[in-house]
Coordinates of C-alpha atoms and ligand atoms in Angstrom, one line a residue:
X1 CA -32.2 53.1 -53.1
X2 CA -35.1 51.2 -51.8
X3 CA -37.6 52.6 -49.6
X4 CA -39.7 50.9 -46.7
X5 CA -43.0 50.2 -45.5
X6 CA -45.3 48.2 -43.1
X7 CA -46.6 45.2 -44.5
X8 CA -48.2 43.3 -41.7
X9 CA -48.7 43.6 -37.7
X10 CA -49.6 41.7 -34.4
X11 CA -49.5 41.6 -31.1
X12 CA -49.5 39.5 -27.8
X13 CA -50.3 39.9 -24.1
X14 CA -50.6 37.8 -21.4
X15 CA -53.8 36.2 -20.6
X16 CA -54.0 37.5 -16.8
X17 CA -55.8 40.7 -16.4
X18 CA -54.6 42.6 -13.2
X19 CA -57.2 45.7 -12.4
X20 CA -56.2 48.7 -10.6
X21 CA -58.9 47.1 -7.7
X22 CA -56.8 44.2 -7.2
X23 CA -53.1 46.3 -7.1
X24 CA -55.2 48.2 -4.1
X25 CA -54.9 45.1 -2.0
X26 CA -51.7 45.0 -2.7
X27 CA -50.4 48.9 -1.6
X28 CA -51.7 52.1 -0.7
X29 CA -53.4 53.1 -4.0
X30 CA -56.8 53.5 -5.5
X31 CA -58.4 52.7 -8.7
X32 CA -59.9 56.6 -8.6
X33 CA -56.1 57.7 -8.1
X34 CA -54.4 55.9 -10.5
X35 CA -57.4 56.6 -13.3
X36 CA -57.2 60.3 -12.5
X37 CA -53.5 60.9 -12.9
X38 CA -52.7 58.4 -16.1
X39 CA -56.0 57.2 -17.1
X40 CA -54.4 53.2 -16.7
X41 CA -57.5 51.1 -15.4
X42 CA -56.0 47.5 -16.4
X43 CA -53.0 45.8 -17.2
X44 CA -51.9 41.9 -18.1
X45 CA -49.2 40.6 -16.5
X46 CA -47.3 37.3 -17.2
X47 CA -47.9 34.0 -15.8
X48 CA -45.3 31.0 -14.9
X49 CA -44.3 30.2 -18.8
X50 CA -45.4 33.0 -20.5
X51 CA -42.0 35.3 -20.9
X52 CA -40.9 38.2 -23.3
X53 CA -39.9 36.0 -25.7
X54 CA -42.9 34.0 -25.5
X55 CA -45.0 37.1 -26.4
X56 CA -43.0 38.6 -28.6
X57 CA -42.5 35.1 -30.6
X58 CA -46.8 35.6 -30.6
X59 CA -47.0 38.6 -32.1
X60 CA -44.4 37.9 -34.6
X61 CA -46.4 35.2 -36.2
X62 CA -49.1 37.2 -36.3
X63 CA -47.5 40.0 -37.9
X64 CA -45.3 37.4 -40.8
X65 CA -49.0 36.1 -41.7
X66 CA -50.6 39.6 -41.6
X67 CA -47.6 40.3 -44.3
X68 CA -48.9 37.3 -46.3
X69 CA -45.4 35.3 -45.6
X70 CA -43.6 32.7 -43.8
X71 CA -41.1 32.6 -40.7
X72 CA -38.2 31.9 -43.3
X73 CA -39.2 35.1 -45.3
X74 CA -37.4 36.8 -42.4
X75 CA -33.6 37.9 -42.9
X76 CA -33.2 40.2 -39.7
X77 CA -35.0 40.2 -36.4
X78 CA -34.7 43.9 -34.3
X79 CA -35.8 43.0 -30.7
X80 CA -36.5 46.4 -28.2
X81 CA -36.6 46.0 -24.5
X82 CA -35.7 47.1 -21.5
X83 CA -36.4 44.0 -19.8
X84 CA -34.8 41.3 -21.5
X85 CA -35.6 37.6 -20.2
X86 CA -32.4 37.1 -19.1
X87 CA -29.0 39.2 -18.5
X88 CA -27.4 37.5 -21.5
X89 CA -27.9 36.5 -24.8
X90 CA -30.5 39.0 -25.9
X91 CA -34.3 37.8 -25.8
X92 CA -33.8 38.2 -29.7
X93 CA -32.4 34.8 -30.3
X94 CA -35.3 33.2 -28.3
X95 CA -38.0 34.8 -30.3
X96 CA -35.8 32.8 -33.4
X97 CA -35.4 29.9 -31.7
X98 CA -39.2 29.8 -31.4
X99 CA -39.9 30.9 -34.7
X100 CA -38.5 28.1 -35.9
X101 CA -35.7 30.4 -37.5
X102 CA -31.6 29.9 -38.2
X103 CA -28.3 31.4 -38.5
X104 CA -30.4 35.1 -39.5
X105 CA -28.8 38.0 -37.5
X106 CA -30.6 38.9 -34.1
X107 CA -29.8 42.8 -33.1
X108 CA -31.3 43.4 -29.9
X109 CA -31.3 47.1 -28.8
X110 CA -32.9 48.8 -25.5
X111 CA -34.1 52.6 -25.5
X112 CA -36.6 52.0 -23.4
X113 CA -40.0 53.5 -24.4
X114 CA -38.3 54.6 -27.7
X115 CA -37.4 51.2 -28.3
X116 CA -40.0 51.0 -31.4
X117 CA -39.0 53.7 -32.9
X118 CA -35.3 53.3 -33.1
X119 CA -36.7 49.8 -34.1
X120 CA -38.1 50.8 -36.8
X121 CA -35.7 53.5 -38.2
X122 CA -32.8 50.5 -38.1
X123 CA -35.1 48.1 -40.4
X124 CA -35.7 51.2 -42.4
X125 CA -32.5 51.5 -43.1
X126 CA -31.4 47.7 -43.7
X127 CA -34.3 47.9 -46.2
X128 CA -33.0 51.3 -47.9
X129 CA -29.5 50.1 -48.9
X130 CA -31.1 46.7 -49.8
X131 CA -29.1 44.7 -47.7
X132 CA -32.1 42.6 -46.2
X133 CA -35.8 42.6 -47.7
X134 CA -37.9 41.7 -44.5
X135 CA -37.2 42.9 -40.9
X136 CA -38.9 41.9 -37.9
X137 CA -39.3 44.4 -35.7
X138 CA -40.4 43.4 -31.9
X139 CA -41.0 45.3 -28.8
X140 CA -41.5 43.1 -25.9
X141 CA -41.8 44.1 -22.1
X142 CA -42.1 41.9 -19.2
X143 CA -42.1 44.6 -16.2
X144 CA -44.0 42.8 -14.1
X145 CA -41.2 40.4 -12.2
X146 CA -39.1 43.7 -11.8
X147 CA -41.5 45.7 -10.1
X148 CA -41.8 46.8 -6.2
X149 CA -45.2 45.7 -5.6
X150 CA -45.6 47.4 -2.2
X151 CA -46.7 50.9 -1.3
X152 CA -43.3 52.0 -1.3
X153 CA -42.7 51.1 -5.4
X154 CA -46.4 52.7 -6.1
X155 CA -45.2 55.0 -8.2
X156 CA -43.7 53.3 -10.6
X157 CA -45.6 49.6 -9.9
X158 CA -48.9 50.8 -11.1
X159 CA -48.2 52.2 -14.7
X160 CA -46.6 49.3 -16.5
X161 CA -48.0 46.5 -17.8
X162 CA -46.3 43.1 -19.7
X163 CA -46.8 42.7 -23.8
X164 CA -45.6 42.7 -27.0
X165 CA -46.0 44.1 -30.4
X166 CA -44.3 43.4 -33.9
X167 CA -44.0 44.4 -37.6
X168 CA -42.7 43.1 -40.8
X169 CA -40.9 45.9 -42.6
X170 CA -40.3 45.3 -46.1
X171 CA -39.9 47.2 -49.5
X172 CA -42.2 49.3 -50.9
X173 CA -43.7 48.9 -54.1
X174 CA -45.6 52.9 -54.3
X175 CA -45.4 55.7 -52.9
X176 CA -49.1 55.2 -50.9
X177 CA -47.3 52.6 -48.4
X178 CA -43.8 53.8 -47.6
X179 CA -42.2 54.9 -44.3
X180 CA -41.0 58.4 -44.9
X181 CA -39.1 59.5 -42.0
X182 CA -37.5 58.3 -39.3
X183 CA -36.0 61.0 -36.3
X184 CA -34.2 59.5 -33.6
X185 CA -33.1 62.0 -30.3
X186 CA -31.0 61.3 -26.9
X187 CA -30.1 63.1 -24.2
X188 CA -28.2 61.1 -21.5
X189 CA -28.0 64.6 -18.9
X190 CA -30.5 63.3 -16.5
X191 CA -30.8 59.1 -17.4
X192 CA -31.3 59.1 -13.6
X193 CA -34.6 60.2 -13.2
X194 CA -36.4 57.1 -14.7
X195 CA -33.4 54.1 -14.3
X196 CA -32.7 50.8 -12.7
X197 CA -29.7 51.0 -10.4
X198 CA -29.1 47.6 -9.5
X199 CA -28.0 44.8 -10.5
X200 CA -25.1 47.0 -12.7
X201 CA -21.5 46.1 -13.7
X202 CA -20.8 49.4 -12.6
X203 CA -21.1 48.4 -9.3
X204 CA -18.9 46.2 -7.1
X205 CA -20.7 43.8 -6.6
X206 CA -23.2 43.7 -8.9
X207 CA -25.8 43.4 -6.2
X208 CA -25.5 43.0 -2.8
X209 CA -27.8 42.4 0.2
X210 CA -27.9 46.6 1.4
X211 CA -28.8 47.3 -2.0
X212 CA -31.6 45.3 -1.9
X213 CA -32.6 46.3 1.4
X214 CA -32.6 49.9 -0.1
X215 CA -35.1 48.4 -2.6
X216 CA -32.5 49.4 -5.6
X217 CA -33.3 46.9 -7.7
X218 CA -36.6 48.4 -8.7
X219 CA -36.8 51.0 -10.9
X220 CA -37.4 54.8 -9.4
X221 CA -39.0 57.9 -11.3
X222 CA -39.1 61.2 -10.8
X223 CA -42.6 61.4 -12.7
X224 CA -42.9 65.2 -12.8
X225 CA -39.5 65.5 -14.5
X226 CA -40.5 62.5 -17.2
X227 CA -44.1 63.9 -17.9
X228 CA -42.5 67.5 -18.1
X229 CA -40.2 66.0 -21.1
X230 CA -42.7 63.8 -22.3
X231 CA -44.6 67.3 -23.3
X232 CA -41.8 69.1 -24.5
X233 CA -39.9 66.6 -26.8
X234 CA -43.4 64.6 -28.2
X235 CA -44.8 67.8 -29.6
X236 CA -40.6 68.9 -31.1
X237 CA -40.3 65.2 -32.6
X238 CA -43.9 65.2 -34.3
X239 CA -43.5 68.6 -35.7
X240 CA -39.9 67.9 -37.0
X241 CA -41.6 65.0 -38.7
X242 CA -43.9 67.3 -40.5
X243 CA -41.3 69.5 -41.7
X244 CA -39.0 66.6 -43.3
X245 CA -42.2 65.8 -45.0
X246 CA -43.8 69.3 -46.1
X247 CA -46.8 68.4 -44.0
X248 CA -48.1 72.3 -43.2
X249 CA -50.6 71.5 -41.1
X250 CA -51.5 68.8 -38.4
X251 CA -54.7 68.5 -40.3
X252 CA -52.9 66.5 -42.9
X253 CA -52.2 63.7 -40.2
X254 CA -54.8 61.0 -40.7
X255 CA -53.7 59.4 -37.3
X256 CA -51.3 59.8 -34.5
X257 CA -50.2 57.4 -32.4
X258 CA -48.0 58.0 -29.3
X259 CA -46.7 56.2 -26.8
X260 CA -48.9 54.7 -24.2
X261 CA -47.2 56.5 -21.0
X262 CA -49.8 58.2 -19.3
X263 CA -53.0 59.1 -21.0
X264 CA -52.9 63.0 -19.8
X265 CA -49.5 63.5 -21.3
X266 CA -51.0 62.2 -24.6
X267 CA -54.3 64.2 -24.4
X268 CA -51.8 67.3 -23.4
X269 CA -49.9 66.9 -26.4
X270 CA -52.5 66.9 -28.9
X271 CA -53.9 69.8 -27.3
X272 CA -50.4 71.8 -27.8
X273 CA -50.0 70.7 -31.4
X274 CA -53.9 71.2 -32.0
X275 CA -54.9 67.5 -33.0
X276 CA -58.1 66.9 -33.1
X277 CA -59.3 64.1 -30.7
X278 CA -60.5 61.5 -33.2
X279 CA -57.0 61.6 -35.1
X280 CA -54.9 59.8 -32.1
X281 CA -56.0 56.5 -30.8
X282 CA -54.9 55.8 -27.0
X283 CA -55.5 52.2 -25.4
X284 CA -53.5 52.6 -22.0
X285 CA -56.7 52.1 -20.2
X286 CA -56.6 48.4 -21.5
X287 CA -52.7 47.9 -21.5
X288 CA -50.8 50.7 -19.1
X289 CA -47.1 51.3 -20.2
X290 CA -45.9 48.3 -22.6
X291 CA -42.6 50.3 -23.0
X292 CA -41.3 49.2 -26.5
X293 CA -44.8 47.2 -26.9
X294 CA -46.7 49.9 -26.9
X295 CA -46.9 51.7 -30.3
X296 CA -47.5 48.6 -32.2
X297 CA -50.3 47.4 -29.5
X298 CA -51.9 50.8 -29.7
X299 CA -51.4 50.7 -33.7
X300 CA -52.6 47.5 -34.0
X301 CA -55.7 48.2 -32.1
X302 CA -56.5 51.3 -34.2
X303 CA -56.1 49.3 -37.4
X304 CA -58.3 47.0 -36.5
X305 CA -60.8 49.4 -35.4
X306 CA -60.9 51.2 -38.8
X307 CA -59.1 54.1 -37.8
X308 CA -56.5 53.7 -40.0
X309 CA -57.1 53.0 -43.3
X310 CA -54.6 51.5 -46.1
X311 CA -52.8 55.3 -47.7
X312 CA -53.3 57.1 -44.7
X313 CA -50.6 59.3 -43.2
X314 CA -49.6 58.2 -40.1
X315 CA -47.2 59.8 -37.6
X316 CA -45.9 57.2 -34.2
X317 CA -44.2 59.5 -31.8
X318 CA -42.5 58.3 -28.7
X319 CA -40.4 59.7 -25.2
X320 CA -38.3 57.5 -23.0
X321 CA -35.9 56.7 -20.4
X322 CA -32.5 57.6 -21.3
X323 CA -33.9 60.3 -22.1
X324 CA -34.6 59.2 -25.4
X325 CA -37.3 60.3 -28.1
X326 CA -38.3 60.4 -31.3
X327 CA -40.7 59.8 -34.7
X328 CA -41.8 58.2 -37.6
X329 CA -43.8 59.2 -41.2
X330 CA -45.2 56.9 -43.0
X331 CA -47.8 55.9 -45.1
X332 CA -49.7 52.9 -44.2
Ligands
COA401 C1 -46.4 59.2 -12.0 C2 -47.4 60.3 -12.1 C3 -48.7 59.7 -12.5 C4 -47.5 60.9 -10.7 O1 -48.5 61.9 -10.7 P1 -48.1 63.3 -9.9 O2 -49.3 64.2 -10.1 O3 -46.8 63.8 -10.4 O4 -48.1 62.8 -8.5 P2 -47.0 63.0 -7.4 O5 -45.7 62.3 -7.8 O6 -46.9 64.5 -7.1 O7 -47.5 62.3 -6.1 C5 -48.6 62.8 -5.5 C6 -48.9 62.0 -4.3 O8 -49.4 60.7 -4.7 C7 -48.7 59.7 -4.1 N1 -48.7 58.5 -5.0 C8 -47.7 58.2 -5.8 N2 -48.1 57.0 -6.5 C9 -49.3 56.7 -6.0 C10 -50.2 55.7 -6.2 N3 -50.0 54.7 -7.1 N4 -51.4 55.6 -5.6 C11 -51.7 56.6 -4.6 N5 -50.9 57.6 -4.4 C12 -49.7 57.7 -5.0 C13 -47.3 60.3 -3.8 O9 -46.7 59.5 -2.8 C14 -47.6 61.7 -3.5 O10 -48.0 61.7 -2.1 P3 -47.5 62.9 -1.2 O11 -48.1 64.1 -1.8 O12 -48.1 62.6 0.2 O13 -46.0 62.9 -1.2 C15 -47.0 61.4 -13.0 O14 -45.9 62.1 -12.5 C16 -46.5 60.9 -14.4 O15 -47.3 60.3 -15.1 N6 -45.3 61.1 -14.8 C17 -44.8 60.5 -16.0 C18 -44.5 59.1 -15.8 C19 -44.2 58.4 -17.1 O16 -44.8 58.6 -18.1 N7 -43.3 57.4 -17.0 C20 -43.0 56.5 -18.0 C21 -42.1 57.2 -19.0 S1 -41.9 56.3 -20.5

């Protein structure tokens, strides 16, 4: 049995910069407001041209040079999003078109905020029973076309922001670079509180004109429900990593890097499992919410910042829509 590990990571976002200043002339919100609750002061949002496979095709270069090989290296691209560029095929095959790539398998897969992690776990695997020796793993978001920009989408509109990360997982060749765990989790009880209703096959039709009038095409939240699971499950899925690993104590964790949600649910959560604040790195200020994008953004950020060094142990730890959640080990 092989085993896994990270050998190179990028990441892309679109060039325009959209400050909570200018969403305020676009609804009823303030910067103040929307710093205060989630700690989100910026995001990029996509241009004409620029599209989720665009980005993600961006920071898959970067992350197939970072790993010191070529586009044709690659036997399996995993693509995560919730917002594909289109309803059908996946946005996986236009990443390999642009890559330059052929006739390697494309598995596109959604779990929302999670999407990374699952990600992840699924090239882990591939690797493990030596079926494929580099995966791809992409998250790329583009939530800005789908969002209610008005006061009456607020909620939701001001959190997310468009991007994409990537990895190259291959095998590993010591034990001081090797993913060690992956833990996946669902719970599909309440998948209404953070959803998209509309346009759905479940419904006849698909989309109509009252739907839209009833503003059902954009995604709702209930964001006291999502932050209340965000600070119940992040905490369960980081300490169930430590377990699988005989990690005793949180001290042992060189870095953690969750989820860019909502900066007070991350701060929260390393006060719970007692994390000191220099071992997790946040950058939602710069981003917001990159759903599947973010862990790789945020990782790629703190890697380049020093704060994770080559052998470290690093846990990514992640809550979603679904509701999904979940975690990773490894040694970078
Ligand atoms: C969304 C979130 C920041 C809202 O914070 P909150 O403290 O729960 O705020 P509330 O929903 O109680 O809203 C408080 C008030 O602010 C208003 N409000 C909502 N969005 C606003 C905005 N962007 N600007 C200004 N006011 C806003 C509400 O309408 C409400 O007004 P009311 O009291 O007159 O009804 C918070 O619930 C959250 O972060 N939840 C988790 C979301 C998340 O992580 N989602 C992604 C999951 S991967």
């Amino acid at each position: 049995m092989y085993r896994s590990r990270i050998m190179g990571i990028g990441m892309s976002v679109p060039k325009r910069v959209v400050t909570n200043h200018e969403l305020a002339t676009k609804m009823e919100t303030s910067h103040d407001w929307i710093v205060e609750r989630t700690g989100i002061e910026e995001r990029h949002w996509v241009s004409e041209g620029e599209t989720g496979a665009t980005l993600g095709a961006a920071a898959a270069r970067e992350a197939i040079q970072r790993a010191g090989l070529e586009p044709k290296d690659i036997d399996l691209i995993v693509l995560a999003t919730l917002s594909p560029d289109f309803n059908f095929p996946g946005t996986g095959v236009f990443v390999q078109r642009e890559l330059g790539l052929k006739e390697i398998p494309c598995l596109d897969i959604r779990q929302q905020c999670t999407g990374f992690i699952y990600g992840l776990s699924i090239a882990d695997n591939f690797i493990r029973t030596g079926q494929y020796k580099h995966v791809l793993v992409i998250g790329a978001e583009v939530h800005s076309t789908g969002l209610d920009i008005s006061t009456a989408g607020r909620d939701v509109a001001v959190l997310f922001g468009d991007g994409s990360g990537a990895v190259v997982v291959g095998r590993a060749t010591d034990d001081q670079h090797v993913i060690l765990s992956t833990h996946l989790h669902a719970d599909g009880s309440e998948a209404e509180i953070l959803w998209t209703e509309y346009p759905a096959s479940a419904r006849h039709p698909r989309i109509s004109a009252e739907a839209m009038a009833e503003r059902k095409h954009f995604p709702t939240m209930n964001g006291k429900k999502v932050f209340k699971h965000a600070v119940t499950r992040m905490p369960q899925a980081i300490m169930e990593a430590m377990q699988t690993n005989g990690v005793k104590s949180i001290a042992e964790i060189d870095m953690l890097i969750p989820h860019q949600a909502n900066l007070r649910i991350n701060q929260m959560v390393a006060q719970m499992i007692g994390l000191a604040p220099e071992k997790t790195h946040n950058n939602i200020q710069k981003y917001g919410n990159t759903t599947a994008a973010s862990i790789p953004i945020c990782m790629h950020e703190a890697i380049a910042l020093g704060k994770i060094q080559p052998g470290n142990l690093v846990c990514l730890v992640a809550f979603g829509a679904g509701l999904t959640w979940g975690s990773v080990m490894l040694r970078y």
